[in-house]
Short mmCIF file of C-alpha atoms in Angstrom, two decimals:
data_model
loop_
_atom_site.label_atom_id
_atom_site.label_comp_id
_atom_site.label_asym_id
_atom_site.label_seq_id
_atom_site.Cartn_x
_atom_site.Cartn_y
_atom_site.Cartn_z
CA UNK A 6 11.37 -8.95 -17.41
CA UNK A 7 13.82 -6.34 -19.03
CA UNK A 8 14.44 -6.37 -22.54
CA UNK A 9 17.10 -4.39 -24.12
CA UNK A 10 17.93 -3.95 -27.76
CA UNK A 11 18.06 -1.29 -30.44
CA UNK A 12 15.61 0.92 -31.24
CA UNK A 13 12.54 -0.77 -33.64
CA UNK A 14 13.55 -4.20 -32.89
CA UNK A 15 9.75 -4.41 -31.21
CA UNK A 16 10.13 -4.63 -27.42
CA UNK A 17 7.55 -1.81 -26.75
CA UNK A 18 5.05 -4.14 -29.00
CA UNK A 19 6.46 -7.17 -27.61
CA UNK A 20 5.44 -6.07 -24.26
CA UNK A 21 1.86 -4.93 -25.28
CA UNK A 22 1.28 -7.96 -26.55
CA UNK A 23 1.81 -9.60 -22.77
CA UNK A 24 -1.56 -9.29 -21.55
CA UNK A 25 -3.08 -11.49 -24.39
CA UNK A 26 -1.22 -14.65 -23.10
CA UNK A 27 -2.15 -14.03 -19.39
CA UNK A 28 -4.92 -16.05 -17.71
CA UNK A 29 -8.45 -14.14 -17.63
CA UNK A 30 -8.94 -12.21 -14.86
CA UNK A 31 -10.28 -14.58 -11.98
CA UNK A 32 -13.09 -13.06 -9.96
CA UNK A 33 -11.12 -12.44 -7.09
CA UNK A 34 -9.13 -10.83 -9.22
CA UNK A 35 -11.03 -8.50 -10.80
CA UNK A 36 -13.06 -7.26 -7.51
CA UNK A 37 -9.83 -6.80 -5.94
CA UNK A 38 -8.78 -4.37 -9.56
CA UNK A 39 -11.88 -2.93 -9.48
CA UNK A 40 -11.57 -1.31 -6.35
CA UNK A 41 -8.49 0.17 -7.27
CA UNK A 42 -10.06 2.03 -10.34
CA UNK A 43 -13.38 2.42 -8.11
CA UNK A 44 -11.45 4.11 -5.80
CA UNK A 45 -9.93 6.67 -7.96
CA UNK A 46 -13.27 7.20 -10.29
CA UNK A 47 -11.80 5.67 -13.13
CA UNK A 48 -14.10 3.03 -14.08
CA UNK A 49 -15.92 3.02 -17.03
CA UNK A 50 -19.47 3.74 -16.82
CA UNK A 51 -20.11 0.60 -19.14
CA UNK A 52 -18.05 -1.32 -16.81
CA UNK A 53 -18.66 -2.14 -13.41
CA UNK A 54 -15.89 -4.26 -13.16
CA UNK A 55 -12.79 -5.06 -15.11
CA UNK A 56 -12.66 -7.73 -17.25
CA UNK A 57 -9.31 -7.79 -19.07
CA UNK A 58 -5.89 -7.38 -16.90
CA UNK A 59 -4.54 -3.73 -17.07
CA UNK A 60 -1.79 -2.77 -19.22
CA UNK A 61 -0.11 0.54 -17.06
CA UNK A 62 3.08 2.74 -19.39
CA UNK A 63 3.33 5.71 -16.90
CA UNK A 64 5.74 8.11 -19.01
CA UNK A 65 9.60 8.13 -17.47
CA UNK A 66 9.03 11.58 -15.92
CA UNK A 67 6.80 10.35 -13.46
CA UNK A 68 7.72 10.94 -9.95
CA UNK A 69 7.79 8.31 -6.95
CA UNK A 70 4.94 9.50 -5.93
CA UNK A 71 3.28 8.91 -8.65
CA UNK A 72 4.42 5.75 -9.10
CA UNK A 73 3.40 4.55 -5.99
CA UNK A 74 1.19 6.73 -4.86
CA UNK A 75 0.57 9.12 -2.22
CA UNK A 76 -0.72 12.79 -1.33
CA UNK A 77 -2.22 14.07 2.02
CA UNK A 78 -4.44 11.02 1.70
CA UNK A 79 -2.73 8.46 0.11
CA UNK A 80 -4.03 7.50 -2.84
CA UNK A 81 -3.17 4.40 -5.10
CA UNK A 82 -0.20 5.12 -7.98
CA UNK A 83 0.55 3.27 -11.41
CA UNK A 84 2.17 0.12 -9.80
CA UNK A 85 -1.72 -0.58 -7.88
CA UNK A 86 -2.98 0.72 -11.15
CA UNK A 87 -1.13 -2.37 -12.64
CA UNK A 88 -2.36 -4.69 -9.55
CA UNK A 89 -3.17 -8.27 -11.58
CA UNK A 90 -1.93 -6.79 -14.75
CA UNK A 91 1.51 -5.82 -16.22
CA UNK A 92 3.37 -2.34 -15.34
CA UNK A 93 5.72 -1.50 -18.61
CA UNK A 94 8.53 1.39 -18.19
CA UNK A 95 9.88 2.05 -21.55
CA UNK A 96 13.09 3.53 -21.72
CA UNK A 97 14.60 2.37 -18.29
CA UNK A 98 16.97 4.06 -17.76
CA UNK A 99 15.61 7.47 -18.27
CA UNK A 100 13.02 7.22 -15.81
CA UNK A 101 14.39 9.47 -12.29
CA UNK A 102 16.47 6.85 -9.66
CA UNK A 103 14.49 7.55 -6.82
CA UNK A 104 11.04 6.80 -9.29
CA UNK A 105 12.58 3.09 -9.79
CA UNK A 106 14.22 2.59 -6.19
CA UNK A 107 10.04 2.46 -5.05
CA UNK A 108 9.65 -0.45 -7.03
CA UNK A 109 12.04 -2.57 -5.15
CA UNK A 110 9.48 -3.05 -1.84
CA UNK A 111 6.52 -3.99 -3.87
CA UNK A 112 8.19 -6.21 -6.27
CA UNK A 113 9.13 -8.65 -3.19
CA UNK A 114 6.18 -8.13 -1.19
CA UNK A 115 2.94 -7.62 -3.54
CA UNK A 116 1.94 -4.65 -1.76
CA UNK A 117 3.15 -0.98 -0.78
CA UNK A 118 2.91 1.06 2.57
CA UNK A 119 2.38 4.85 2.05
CA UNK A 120 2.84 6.35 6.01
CA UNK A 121 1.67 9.71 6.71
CA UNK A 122 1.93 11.47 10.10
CA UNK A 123 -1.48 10.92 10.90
CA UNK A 124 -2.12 7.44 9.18
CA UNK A 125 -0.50 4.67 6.76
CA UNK A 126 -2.30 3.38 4.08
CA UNK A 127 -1.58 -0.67 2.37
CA UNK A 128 -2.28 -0.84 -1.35
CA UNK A 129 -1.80 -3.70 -3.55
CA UNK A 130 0.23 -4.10 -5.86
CA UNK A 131 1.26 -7.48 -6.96
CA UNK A 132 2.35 -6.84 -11.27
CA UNK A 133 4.00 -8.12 -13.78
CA UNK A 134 7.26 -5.56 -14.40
CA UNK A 135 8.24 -5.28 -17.96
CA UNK A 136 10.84 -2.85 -18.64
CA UNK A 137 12.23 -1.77 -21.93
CA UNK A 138 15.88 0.00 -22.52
CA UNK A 139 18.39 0.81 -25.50
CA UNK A 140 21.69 -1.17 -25.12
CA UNK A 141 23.72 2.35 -24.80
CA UNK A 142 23.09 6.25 -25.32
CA UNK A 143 22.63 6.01 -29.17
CA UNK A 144 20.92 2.56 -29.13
CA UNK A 145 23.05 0.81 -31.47
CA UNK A 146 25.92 -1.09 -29.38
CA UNK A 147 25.83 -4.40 -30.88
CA UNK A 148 23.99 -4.02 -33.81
CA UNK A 149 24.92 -5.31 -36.89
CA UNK A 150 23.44 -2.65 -39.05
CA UNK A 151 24.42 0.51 -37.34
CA UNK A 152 27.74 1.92 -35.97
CA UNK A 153 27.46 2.45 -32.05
CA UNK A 154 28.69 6.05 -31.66
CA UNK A 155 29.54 6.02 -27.55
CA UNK A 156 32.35 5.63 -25.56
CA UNK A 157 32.37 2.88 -22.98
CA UNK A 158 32.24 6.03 -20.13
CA UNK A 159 28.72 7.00 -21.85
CA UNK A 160 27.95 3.31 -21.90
CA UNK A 161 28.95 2.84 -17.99
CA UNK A 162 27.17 5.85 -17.38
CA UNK A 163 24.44 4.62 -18.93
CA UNK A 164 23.83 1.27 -17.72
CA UNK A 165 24.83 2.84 -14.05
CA UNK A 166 21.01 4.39 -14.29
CA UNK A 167 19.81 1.05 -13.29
CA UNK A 168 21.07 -0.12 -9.61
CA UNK A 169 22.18 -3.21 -9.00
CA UNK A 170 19.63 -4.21 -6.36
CA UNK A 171 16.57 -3.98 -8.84
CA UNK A 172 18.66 -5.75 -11.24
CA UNK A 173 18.51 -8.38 -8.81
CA UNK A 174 14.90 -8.52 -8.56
CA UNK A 175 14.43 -8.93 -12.42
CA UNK A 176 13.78 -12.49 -13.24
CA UNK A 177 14.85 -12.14 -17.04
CA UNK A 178 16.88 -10.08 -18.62
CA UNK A 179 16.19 -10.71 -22.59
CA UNK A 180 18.56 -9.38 -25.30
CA UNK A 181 16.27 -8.50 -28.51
CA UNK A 182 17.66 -8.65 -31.57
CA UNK A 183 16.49 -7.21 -35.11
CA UNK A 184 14.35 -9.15 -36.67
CA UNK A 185 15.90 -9.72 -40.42
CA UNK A 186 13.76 -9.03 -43.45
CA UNK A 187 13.06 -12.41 -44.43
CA UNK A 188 11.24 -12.25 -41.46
CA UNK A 189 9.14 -9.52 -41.61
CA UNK A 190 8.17 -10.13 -45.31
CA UNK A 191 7.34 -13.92 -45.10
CA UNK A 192 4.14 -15.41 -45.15
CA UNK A 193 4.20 -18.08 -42.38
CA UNK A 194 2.23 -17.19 -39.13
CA UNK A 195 4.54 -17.47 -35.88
CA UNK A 196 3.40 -18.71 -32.94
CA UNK A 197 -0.54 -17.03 -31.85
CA UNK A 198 -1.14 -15.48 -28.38
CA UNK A 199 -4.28 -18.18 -27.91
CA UNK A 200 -1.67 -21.20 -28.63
CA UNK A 201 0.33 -19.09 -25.90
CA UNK A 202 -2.03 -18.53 -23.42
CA UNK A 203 -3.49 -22.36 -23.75
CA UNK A 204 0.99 -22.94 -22.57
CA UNK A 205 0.43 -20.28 -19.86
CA UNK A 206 -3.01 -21.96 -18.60
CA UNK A 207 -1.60 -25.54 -18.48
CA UNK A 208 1.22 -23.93 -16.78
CA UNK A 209 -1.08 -22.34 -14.24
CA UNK A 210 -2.60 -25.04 -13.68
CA UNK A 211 0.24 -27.25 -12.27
CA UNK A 212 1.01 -24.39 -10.07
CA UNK A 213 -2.28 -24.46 -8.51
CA UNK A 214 -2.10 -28.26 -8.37
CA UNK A 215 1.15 -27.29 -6.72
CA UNK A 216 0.49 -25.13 -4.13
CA UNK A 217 -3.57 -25.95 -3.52
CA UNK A 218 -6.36 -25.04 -5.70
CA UNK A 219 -7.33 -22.08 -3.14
CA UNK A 220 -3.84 -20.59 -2.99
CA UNK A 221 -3.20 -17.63 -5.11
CA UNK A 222 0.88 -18.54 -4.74
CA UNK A 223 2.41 -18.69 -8.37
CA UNK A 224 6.35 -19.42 -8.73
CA UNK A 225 7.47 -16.76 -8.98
CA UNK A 226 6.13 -16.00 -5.05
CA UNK A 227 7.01 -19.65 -4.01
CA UNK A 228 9.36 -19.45 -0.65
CA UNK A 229 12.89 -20.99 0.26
CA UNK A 230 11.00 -23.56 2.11
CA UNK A 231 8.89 -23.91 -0.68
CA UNK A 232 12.11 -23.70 -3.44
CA UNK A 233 13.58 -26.71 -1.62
CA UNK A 234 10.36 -28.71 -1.25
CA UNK A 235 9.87 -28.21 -5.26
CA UNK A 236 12.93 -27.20 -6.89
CA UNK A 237 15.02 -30.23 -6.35
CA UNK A 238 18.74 -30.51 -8.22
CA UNK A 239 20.39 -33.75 -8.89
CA UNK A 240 24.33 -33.66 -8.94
CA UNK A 241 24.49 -31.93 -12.76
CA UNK A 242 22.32 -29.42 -11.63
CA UNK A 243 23.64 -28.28 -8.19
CA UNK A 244 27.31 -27.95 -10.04
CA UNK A 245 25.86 -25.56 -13.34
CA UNK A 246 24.15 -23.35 -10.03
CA UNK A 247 27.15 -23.43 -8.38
CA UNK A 248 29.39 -22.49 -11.22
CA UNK A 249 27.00 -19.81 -12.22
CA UNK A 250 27.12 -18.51 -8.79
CA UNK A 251 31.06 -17.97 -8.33
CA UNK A 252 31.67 -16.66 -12.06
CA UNK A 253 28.61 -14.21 -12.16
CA UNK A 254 28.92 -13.29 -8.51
CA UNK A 255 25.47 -13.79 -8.28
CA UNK A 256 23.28 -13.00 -5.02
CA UNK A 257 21.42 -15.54 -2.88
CA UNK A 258 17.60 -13.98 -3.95
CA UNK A 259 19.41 -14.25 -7.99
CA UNK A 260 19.58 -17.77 -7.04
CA UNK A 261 16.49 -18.15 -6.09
CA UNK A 262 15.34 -16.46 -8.81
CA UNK A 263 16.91 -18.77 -11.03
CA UNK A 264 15.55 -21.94 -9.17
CA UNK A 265 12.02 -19.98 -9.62
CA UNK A 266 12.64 -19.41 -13.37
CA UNK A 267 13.64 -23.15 -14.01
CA UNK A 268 10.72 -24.19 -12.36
CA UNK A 269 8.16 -22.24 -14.36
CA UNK A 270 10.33 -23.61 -17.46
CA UNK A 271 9.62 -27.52 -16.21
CA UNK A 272 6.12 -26.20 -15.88
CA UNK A 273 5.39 -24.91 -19.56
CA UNK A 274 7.57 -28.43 -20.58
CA UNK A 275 4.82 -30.29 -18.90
CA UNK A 276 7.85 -31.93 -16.78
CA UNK A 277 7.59 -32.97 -13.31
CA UNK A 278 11.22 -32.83 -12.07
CA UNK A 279 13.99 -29.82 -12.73
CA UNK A 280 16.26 -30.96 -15.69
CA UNK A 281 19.93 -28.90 -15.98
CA UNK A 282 18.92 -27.78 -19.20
CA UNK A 283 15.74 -25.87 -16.88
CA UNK A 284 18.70 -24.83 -15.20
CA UNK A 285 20.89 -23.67 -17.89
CA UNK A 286 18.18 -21.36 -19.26
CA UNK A 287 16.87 -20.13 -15.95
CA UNK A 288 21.10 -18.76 -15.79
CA UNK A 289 20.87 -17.55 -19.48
CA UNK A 290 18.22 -15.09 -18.79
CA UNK A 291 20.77 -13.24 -16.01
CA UNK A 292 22.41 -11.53 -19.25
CA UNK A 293 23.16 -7.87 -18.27
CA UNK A 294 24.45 -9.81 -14.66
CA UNK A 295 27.21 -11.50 -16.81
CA UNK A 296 27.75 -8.36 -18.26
CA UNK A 297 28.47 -5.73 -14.92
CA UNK A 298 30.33 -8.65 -13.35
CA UNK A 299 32.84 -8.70 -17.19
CA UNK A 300 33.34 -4.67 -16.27
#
């Protein structure tokens, strides 16, 4: 997920907040975590094994090797730090290309290779990516309270940071606003991360009803056999893709995506067969696509 909007509108805290909704840790889970941290001597002596998903926010000057990992003997970096858990990079497009190009492998595959002359070493590395960024330089293009101070070259410039093949890998790209002071100041409780997570859980659940109670396989790894076994269209459906597909210029794996999306959005709905409205959201979350294919 990427979320872009101005500065304070709460998408670092937004993203903190994403572990609290996520299933517990199976045990699988956490041996398979454990060794990670076990690995690299940084479990705590009170804890022989991890009980709550890591949360990973390397700073953007770390280097690819460092996000990765590596070394004369390869050792594990932040995205097998974030193995089961969620990897945030705040400020997106200030972290170094070549840092964010390493992503693109392990994103698709769950895992990362690290070869060295002598030897190659597998890590996992299957994470939640949650990405933050501004919508320009100054932060304020778009907002309603601020004047946006940059030219559209500092803009293009800007957004060019990001390559168009990761973009392609993000399932959602969410636009977030500021939240008005009526807001902020009222009394009413929105929605808790428990009442969330019970969503998430039911969600789960048809998944692994899905795919067999053994199977690890969530949507969002589901393959194209597996799209068109599950993610049937009716007429309505198959046109909005289509449509979506010529005007955006999307890609055959943002299609996919998109079928993937739409599923997991039946799933939280409790619904047992893709509706266009699924659809229509699953394309509404391909934002900053619509925008590079305006430019």
């Amino acid at each position: 997920m990427l979320m872009i909007g101005s500065p304070g509108t709460g998408k670092t805290m937004l993203a903190r907040r994403l572990p609290t909704i996520l299933p517990p840790l199976s045990p699988a889970e956490s041996l398979s975590t454990t060794r990670i941290y076990s690995a690299l001597g940084r479990l705590k002596s009170d804890e022989p094994l991890l009980a709550t998903r890591p949360f990973r926010s390397p700073h953007h000057t770390i280097s690819d090797a460092g996000m990765v990992g590596g070394g004369s003997t390869p050792s594990p970096g932040e995205i097998s730090l974030a193995h089961h858990g969620v990897l945030f990079l705040d400020e997106l497009p200030e972290f170094h290309r070549r840092s964010l190009e390493v992503l693109r492998q392990p994103l698709e595959e769950g895992h990362v290779t690290i070869s060295r002359a002598l030897h190659s070493s597998t890590f996992p590395a299957s994470f939640i990516l949650v990405a933050a960024m501004n919508p320009c330089p100054c932060g304020y293009l778009g907002d309603a309270r601020h004047a946006c101070k940059c030219n559209p070259v500092l803009i293009e410039r800007y957004m060019a940071r990001i390559s168009g093949p990761l973009l392609d890998r993000i399932d959602l790209h969410i636009e977030v606003p500021a939240v008005p002071f009526q807001e902020l100041s009222a009394n009413a409780d929105g929605t808790s991360s428990s009442v969330m997570r019970e969503q998430v859980a039911r969600a789960r659940q048809a998944q692994r009803q899905r795919f067999g109670i053994d199977s690890p396989r969530t949507n969002s790894r589901m393959t194209s056999r597996q799209l068109r076994k599950y993610c049937p269209l009716d007429v309505e459906g198959r046109n909005l893709l289509k449509n979506a597909m010529e005007d955006l210029g999307l890609s055959a794996r943002a299609h996919d995506r998109i079928l993937r999306v739409a599923r997991t959005i039946a799933d939280l709905e409790g619904t047992a067969d893709l509706q266009p409205a699924h659809v229509v959201e699953g394309i509404s979350y391909r934002s900053l696509d619509r925008k590079l294919w305006a430019r």
